[in-house]
């Protein structure tokens, strides 16, 4: 709980926003790659679409053992900072996955 409260209180300097947005994009892409590689496409798809990025954050499965990011630009999240992204995620209602 303490770490979540600190994350909600942090405000980075404005001059770091472009770097913060790039790091957010690459973090989301890395996590979707991991989820796809471990065949958890449902969670990868959810994360790739979370907060409607300006560019596709999903991955393309090349084979059973290889996947690649769909987007390699620098402006995947021009409308949200990394802090806003995490704040929103921490405050969202939990999601329940039903698997049959």
Coordinates of N, CA, C and O in Angstrom, one line a residue:
X1 N 0.8 -1.2 0.0 CA 0.0 0.0 0.0 C 0.9 1.3 0.0 O 0.6 2.2 -0.7
X2 N 2.0 1.3 0.8 CA 2.8 2.4 0.8 C 3.4 2.8 -0.5 O 3.4 4.0 -0.9
X3 N 3.9 1.8 -1.3 CA 4.4 2.1 -2.6 C 3.4 2.6 -3.5 O 3.6 3.6 -4.3
X4 N 2.1 2.1 -3.5 CA 1.1 2.6 -4.3 C 0.7 4.1 -4.0 O 0.5 4.9 -4.9
X5 N 0.8 4.4 -2.7 CA 0.5 5.8 -2.3 C 1.6 6.7 -2.8 O 1.3 7.8 -3.3
X6 N 2.8 6.3 -2.7 CA 3.9 7.1 -3.2 C 3.8 7.3 -4.7 O 4.1 8.4 -5.3
X7 N 3.4 6.2 -5.5 CA 3.3 6.3 -6.9 C 2.2 7.3 -7.3 O 2.3 8.1 -8.2
X8 N 1.1 7.4 -6.5 CA 0.0 8.3 -6.7 C 0.4 9.7 -6.4 O -0.3 10.7 -6.9
X9 N 1.4 10.0 -5.6 CA 1.8 11.3 -5.2 C 2.9 11.9 -6.0 O 3.1 13.1 -6.0
X10 N 3.6 11.1 -6.8 CA 4.8 11.5 -7.5 C 4.4 12.3 -8.8 O 3.5 12.0 -9.5
X11 N 5.0 13.4 -9.0 CA 4.9 14.3 -10.2 C 6.2 14.5 -10.8 O 7.0 15.3 -10.2
X12 N 6.6 13.9 -12.0 CA 7.9 14.1 -12.6 C 8.0 15.5 -13.2 O 7.0 16.1 -13.5
X13 N 9.2 16.1 -13.3 CA 9.4 17.4 -14.0 C 8.9 17.3 -15.4 O 9.0 16.3 -16.1
X14 N 8.4 18.4 -15.9 CA 7.8 18.5 -17.3 C 8.9 18.1 -18.3 O 8.5 17.5 -19.4
X15 N 10.1 18.5 -18.1 CA 11.1 18.3 -19.1 C 11.4 16.8 -19.3 O 12.0 16.4 -20.3
X16 N 11.0 16.0 -18.4 CA 11.2 14.5 -18.5 C 10.0 13.8 -19.1 O 10.1 12.6 -19.3
X17 N 8.9 14.5 -19.5 CA 7.8 13.8 -20.0 C 8.0 13.0 -21.3 O 7.6 11.9 -21.4
X18 N 8.8 13.6 -22.3 CA 9.0 12.7 -23.5 C 9.8 11.4 -23.1 O 9.4 10.4 -23.7
X19 N 10.7 11.5 -22.3 CA 11.4 10.3 -21.9 C 10.5 9.4 -21.1 O 10.5 8.1 -21.3
X20 N 9.7 9.9 -20.2 CA 8.8 9.1 -19.4 C 7.8 8.4 -20.3 O 7.5 7.2 -20.1
X21 N 7.3 9.1 -21.4 CA 6.3 8.4 -22.3 C 7.0 7.3 -23.1 O 6.4 6.3 -23.4
X22 N 8.2 7.6 -23.5 CA 8.9 6.5 -24.2 C 9.2 5.3 -23.3 O 9.0 4.2 -23.8
X23 N 9.6 5.5 -22.1 CA 9.8 4.4 -21.2 C 8.5 3.7 -20.9 O 8.5 2.4 -20.8
X24 N 7.4 4.4 -20.8 CA 6.1 3.8 -20.6 C 5.8 2.9 -21.8 O 5.4 1.7 -21.7
X25 N 5.9 3.4 -23.0 CA 5.7 2.6 -24.2 C 6.5 1.4 -24.3 O 6.0 0.3 -24.5
X26 N 7.8 1.5 -24.0 CA 8.7 0.3 -24.1 C 8.3 -0.7 -23.0 O 8.5 -1.9 -23.2
X27 N 7.9 -0.2 -21.8 CA 7.6 -1.1 -20.7 C 6.3 -1.9 -21.1 O 6.3 -3.1 -20.9
X28 N 5.3 -1.2 -21.6 CA 4.1 -1.9 -22.1 C 4.4 -2.9 -23.2 O 4.0 -4.1 -23.1
X29 N 5.2 -2.5 -24.1 CA 5.6 -3.5 -25.2 C 6.4 -4.7 -24.7 O 6.1 -5.8 -25.1
X30 N 7.3 -4.4 -23.8 CA 8.0 -5.5 -23.2 C 7.1 -6.5 -22.5 O 7.2 -7.7 -22.6
X31 N 6.2 -6.0 -21.7 CA 5.3 -6.8 -20.9 C 4.4 -7.6 -21.8 O 4.1 -8.8 -21.6
X32 N 3.9 -7.0 -22.9 CA 3.0 -7.7 -23.9 C 3.8 -8.8 -24.6 O 3.3 -9.8 -24.9
X33 N 5.1 -8.5 -24.8 CA 6.0 -9.5 -25.4 C 6.1 -10.7 -24.5 O 6.0 -11.9 -24.9
X34 N 6.4 -10.5 -23.2 CA 6.5 -11.6 -22.2 C 5.2 -12.4 -22.2 O 5.2 -13.6 -22.2
X35 N 4.1 -11.7 -22.1 CA 2.8 -12.4 -22.0 C 2.5 -13.2 -23.2 O 2.0 -14.3 -23.1
X36 N 2.8 -12.6 -24.4 CA 2.6 -13.4 -25.6 C 3.5 -14.6 -25.7 O 3.1 -15.7 -26.1
X37 N 4.8 -14.4 -25.3 CA 5.7 -15.5 -25.3 C 5.3 -16.7 -24.4 O 5.6 -17.8 -24.7
X38 N 4.6 -16.3 -23.3 CA 4.2 -17.3 -22.4 C 2.7 -17.8 -22.7 O 2.0 -18.3 -21.9
X39 N 2.3 -17.4 -23.9 CA 0.9 -17.8 -24.4 C -0.2 -17.3 -23.6 O -1.2 -18.0 -23.4
X40 N -0.1 -16.1 -23.1 CA -1.1 -15.5 -22.3 C -1.7 -14.3 -23.1 O -1.6 -13.1 -22.7
X41 N -2.2 -14.6 -24.3 CA -2.6 -13.6 -25.3 C -3.7 -12.7 -24.7 O -3.9 -11.6 -25.1
X42 N -4.6 -13.3 -23.9 CA -5.7 -12.5 -23.4 C -5.2 -11.3 -22.6 O -5.7 -10.2 -22.8
X43 N -4.3 -11.6 -21.6 CA -3.8 -10.5 -20.8 C -2.9 -9.5 -21.7 O -2.9 -8.3 -21.5
X44 N -2.2 -10.1 -22.6 CA -1.3 -9.3 -23.5 C -2.2 -8.3 -24.3 O -1.9 -7.1 -24.5
X45 N -3.3 -8.8 -24.8 CA -4.3 -8.0 -25.6 C -4.9 -6.9 -24.7 O -5.0 -5.7 -25.2
X46 N -5.3 -7.2 -23.5 CA -5.8 -6.2 -22.6 C -4.8 -5.1 -22.3 O -5.1 -4.0 -22.4
X47 N -3.6 -5.5 -22.0 CA -2.5 -4.5 -21.7 C -2.2 -3.7 -22.9 O -2.0 -2.5 -22.8
X48 N -2.2 -4.3 -24.1 CA -1.8 -3.5 -25.3 C -2.9 -2.5 -25.6 O -2.6 -1.5 -26.2
X49 N -4.1 -2.7 -25.2 CA -5.2 -1.8 -25.5 C -5.5 -0.8 -24.3 O -6.4 0.0 -24.5
X50 N -4.9 -1.0 -23.2 CA -5.2 -0.3 -22.0 C -5.0 1.2 -22.2 O -3.9 1.6 -22.7
X51 N -5.9 2.1 -21.9 CA -5.9 3.5 -22.1 C -5.7 4.0 -23.6 O -5.3 5.1 -23.8
X52 N -6.1 3.1 -24.5 CA -6.1 3.4 -25.9 C -4.9 4.1 -26.4 O -4.9 5.3 -26.7
X53 N -3.7 3.4 -26.5 CA -2.5 4.0 -27.0 C -2.7 4.6 -28.5 O -3.6 4.1 -29.2
X54 N -1.9 5.5 -28.8 CA -2.0 6.1 -30.2 C -1.5 5.2 -31.3 O -1.7 5.5 -32.4
X55 N -0.7 4.2 -30.9 CA -0.1 3.3 -31.8 C -0.3 1.9 -31.3 O -0.5 1.7 -30.1
X56 N -0.3 0.8 -32.1 CA -0.5 -0.5 -31.6 C 0.6 -1.0 -30.7 O 1.8 -0.8 -31.0
X57 N 0.2 -1.5 -29.5 CA 1.2 -1.9 -28.5 C 1.3 -3.5 -28.5 O 2.0 -4.0 -27.7
X58 N 0.5 -4.1 -29.3 CA 0.4 -5.6 -29.3 C 1.6 -6.2 -30.1 O 2.5 -5.5 -30.6
X59 N 1.7 -7.5 -30.1 CA 2.8 -8.2 -30.7 C 2.2 -9.0 -31.8 O 1.0 -9.4 -31.9
X60 N 3.1 -9.4 -32.7 CA 2.8 -10.3 -33.8 C 3.5 -11.6 -33.6 O 4.7 -11.7 -33.4
X61 N 2.7 -12.7 -33.5 CA 3.3 -14.0 -33.3 C 3.9 -14.5 -34.6 O 3.1 -14.7 -35.5
X62 N 5.2 -14.7 -34.7 CA 5.8 -15.2 -35.9 C 5.8 -16.7 -35.9 O 5.8 -17.3 -37.0
X63 N 5.9 -17.4 -34.8 CA 5.9 -18.8 -34.7 C 5.5 -19.2 -33.3 O 5.2 -18.3 -32.5
X64 N 5.6 -20.4 -32.9 CA 5.3 -20.8 -31.5 C 6.3 -20.3 -30.5 O 6.0 -20.2 -29.3
X65 N 7.5 -19.9 -31.0 CA 8.5 -19.5 -30.1 C 9.0 -18.1 -30.3 O 9.9 -17.6 -29.6
X66 N 8.4 -17.4 -31.3 CA 8.9 -16.0 -31.6 C 7.8 -15.1 -31.8 O 6.8 -15.4 -32.5
X67 N 7.9 -13.9 -31.2 CA 6.9 -12.8 -31.5 C 7.7 -11.5 -31.5 O 8.8 -11.4 -31.0
X68 N 7.1 -10.5 -32.2 CA 7.7 -9.2 -32.4 C 6.8 -8.1 -32.1 O 5.6 -8.3 -32.4
X69 N 7.2 -7.0 -31.6 CA 6.3 -5.8 -31.4 C 5.8 -5.3 -32.8 O 6.6 -5.3 -33.7
X70 N 4.6 -4.9 -32.8 CA 4.0 -4.4 -34.0 C 4.4 -3.0 -34.3 O 4.5 -2.6 -35.5
X71 N 4.7 -2.2 -33.3 CA 5.1 -0.8 -33.5 C 6.5 -0.5 -32.9 O 6.8 -0.9 -31.8
X72 N 7.3 0.3 -33.7 CA 8.6 0.6 -33.2 C 8.9 2.1 -33.2 O 10.0 2.5 -33.2
X73 N 7.8 2.9 -33.2 CA 8.0 4.3 -33.2 C 8.2 4.9 -31.8 O 8.5 4.1 -30.9
X74 N 8.1 6.2 -31.6 CA 8.4 6.8 -30.4 C 7.3 7.5 -29.7 O 7.4 8.1 -28.6
X75 N 6.1 7.4 -30.3 CA 5.0 8.2 -29.8 C 3.7 7.4 -29.5 O 2.6 7.7 -29.9
X76 N 3.9 6.3 -28.9 CA 2.8 5.4 -28.6 C 1.8 6.0 -27.5 O 0.6 5.6 -27.5
X77 N 2.3 6.8 -26.6 CA 1.4 7.4 -25.6 C 1.6 8.9 -25.5 O 2.0 9.4 -24.5
X78 N 1.2 9.6 -26.5 CA 1.4 11.1 -26.5 C 0.3 11.8 -25.6 O 0.5 12.9 -25.2
X79 N -0.7 11.0 -25.2 CA -1.8 11.6 -24.4 C -1.8 11.3 -22.9 O -2.7 11.8 -22.2
X80 N -0.9 10.5 -22.5 CA -0.8 10.1 -21.1 C 0.6 10.0 -20.6 O 1.4 9.5 -21.4
X81 N 0.9 10.4 -19.4 CA 2.2 10.2 -18.9 C 2.3 8.8 -18.2 O 1.3 8.2 -17.9
X82 N 3.5 8.4 -17.9 CA 3.7 7.2 -17.2 C 3.0 7.2 -15.8 O 2.5 6.2 -15.4
X83 N 3.1 8.4 -15.2 CA 2.5 8.5 -13.8 C 0.9 8.4 -13.9 O 0.3 7.7 -13.2
X84 N 0.3 9.1 -14.9 CA -1.1 9.0 -15.1 C -1.5 7.5 -15.4 O -2.6 7.1 -15.0
X85 N -0.7 6.9 -16.3 CA -1.0 5.5 -16.7 C -1.1 4.6 -15.4 O -2.0 3.9 -15.2
X86 N 0.0 4.7 -14.6 CA 0.0 3.8 -13.4 C -1.1 4.2 -12.4 O -1.7 3.4 -11.8
X87 N -1.3 5.5 -12.2 CA -2.4 5.9 -11.3 C -3.7 5.4 -11.7 O -4.5 4.9 -10.9
X88 N -4.0 5.5 -13.0 CA -5.3 5.0 -13.5 C -5.4 3.5 -13.3 O -6.4 2.9 -12.9
X89 N -4.3 2.8 -13.6 CA -4.3 1.3 -13.4 C -4.5 0.9 -11.9 O -5.2 0.0 -11.6
X90 N -3.8 1.6 -11.0 CA -3.9 1.3 -9.6 C -5.3 1.6 -9.1 O -5.8 0.9 -8.2
X91 N -6.0 2.6 -9.7 CA -7.3 3.0 -9.2 C -8.5 2.3 -9.9 O -9.6 2.3 -9.4
X92 N -8.2 1.6 -11.0 CA -9.2 0.9 -11.7 C -9.8 -0.3 -10.9 O -9.1 -0.8 -10.0
X93 N -11.0 -0.7 -11.2 CA -11.6 -1.8 -10.5 C -10.8 -3.1 -11.0 O -10.4 -3.2 -12.1
X94 N -10.8 -4.1 -10.1 CA -10.1 -5.3 -10.5 C -10.9 -6.0 -11.6 O -12.1 -5.8 -11.8
X95 N -10.2 -6.8 -12.4 CA -10.7 -7.5 -13.5 C -10.7 -9.0 -13.2 O -9.7 -9.5 -12.7
X96 N -11.8 -9.7 -13.5 CA -11.8 -11.1 -13.2 C -11.8 -11.8 -14.6 O -12.6 -11.5 -15.5
X97 N -10.9 -12.8 -14.7 CA -10.8 -13.6 -15.9 C -11.5 -14.9 -15.6 O -11.2 -15.6 -14.6
X98 N -12.3 -15.4 -16.5 CA -13.0 -16.7 -16.4 C -12.4 -17.6 -17.5 O -12.5 -17.2 -18.7
X99 N -11.8 -18.7 -17.1 CA -11.2 -19.6 -18.1 C -12.0 -20.9 -18.0 O -12.2 -21.4 -16.9
X100 N -12.3 -21.4 -19.2 CA -13.0 -22.7 -19.2 C -12.1 -23.8 -19.7 O -11.3 -23.6 -20.5

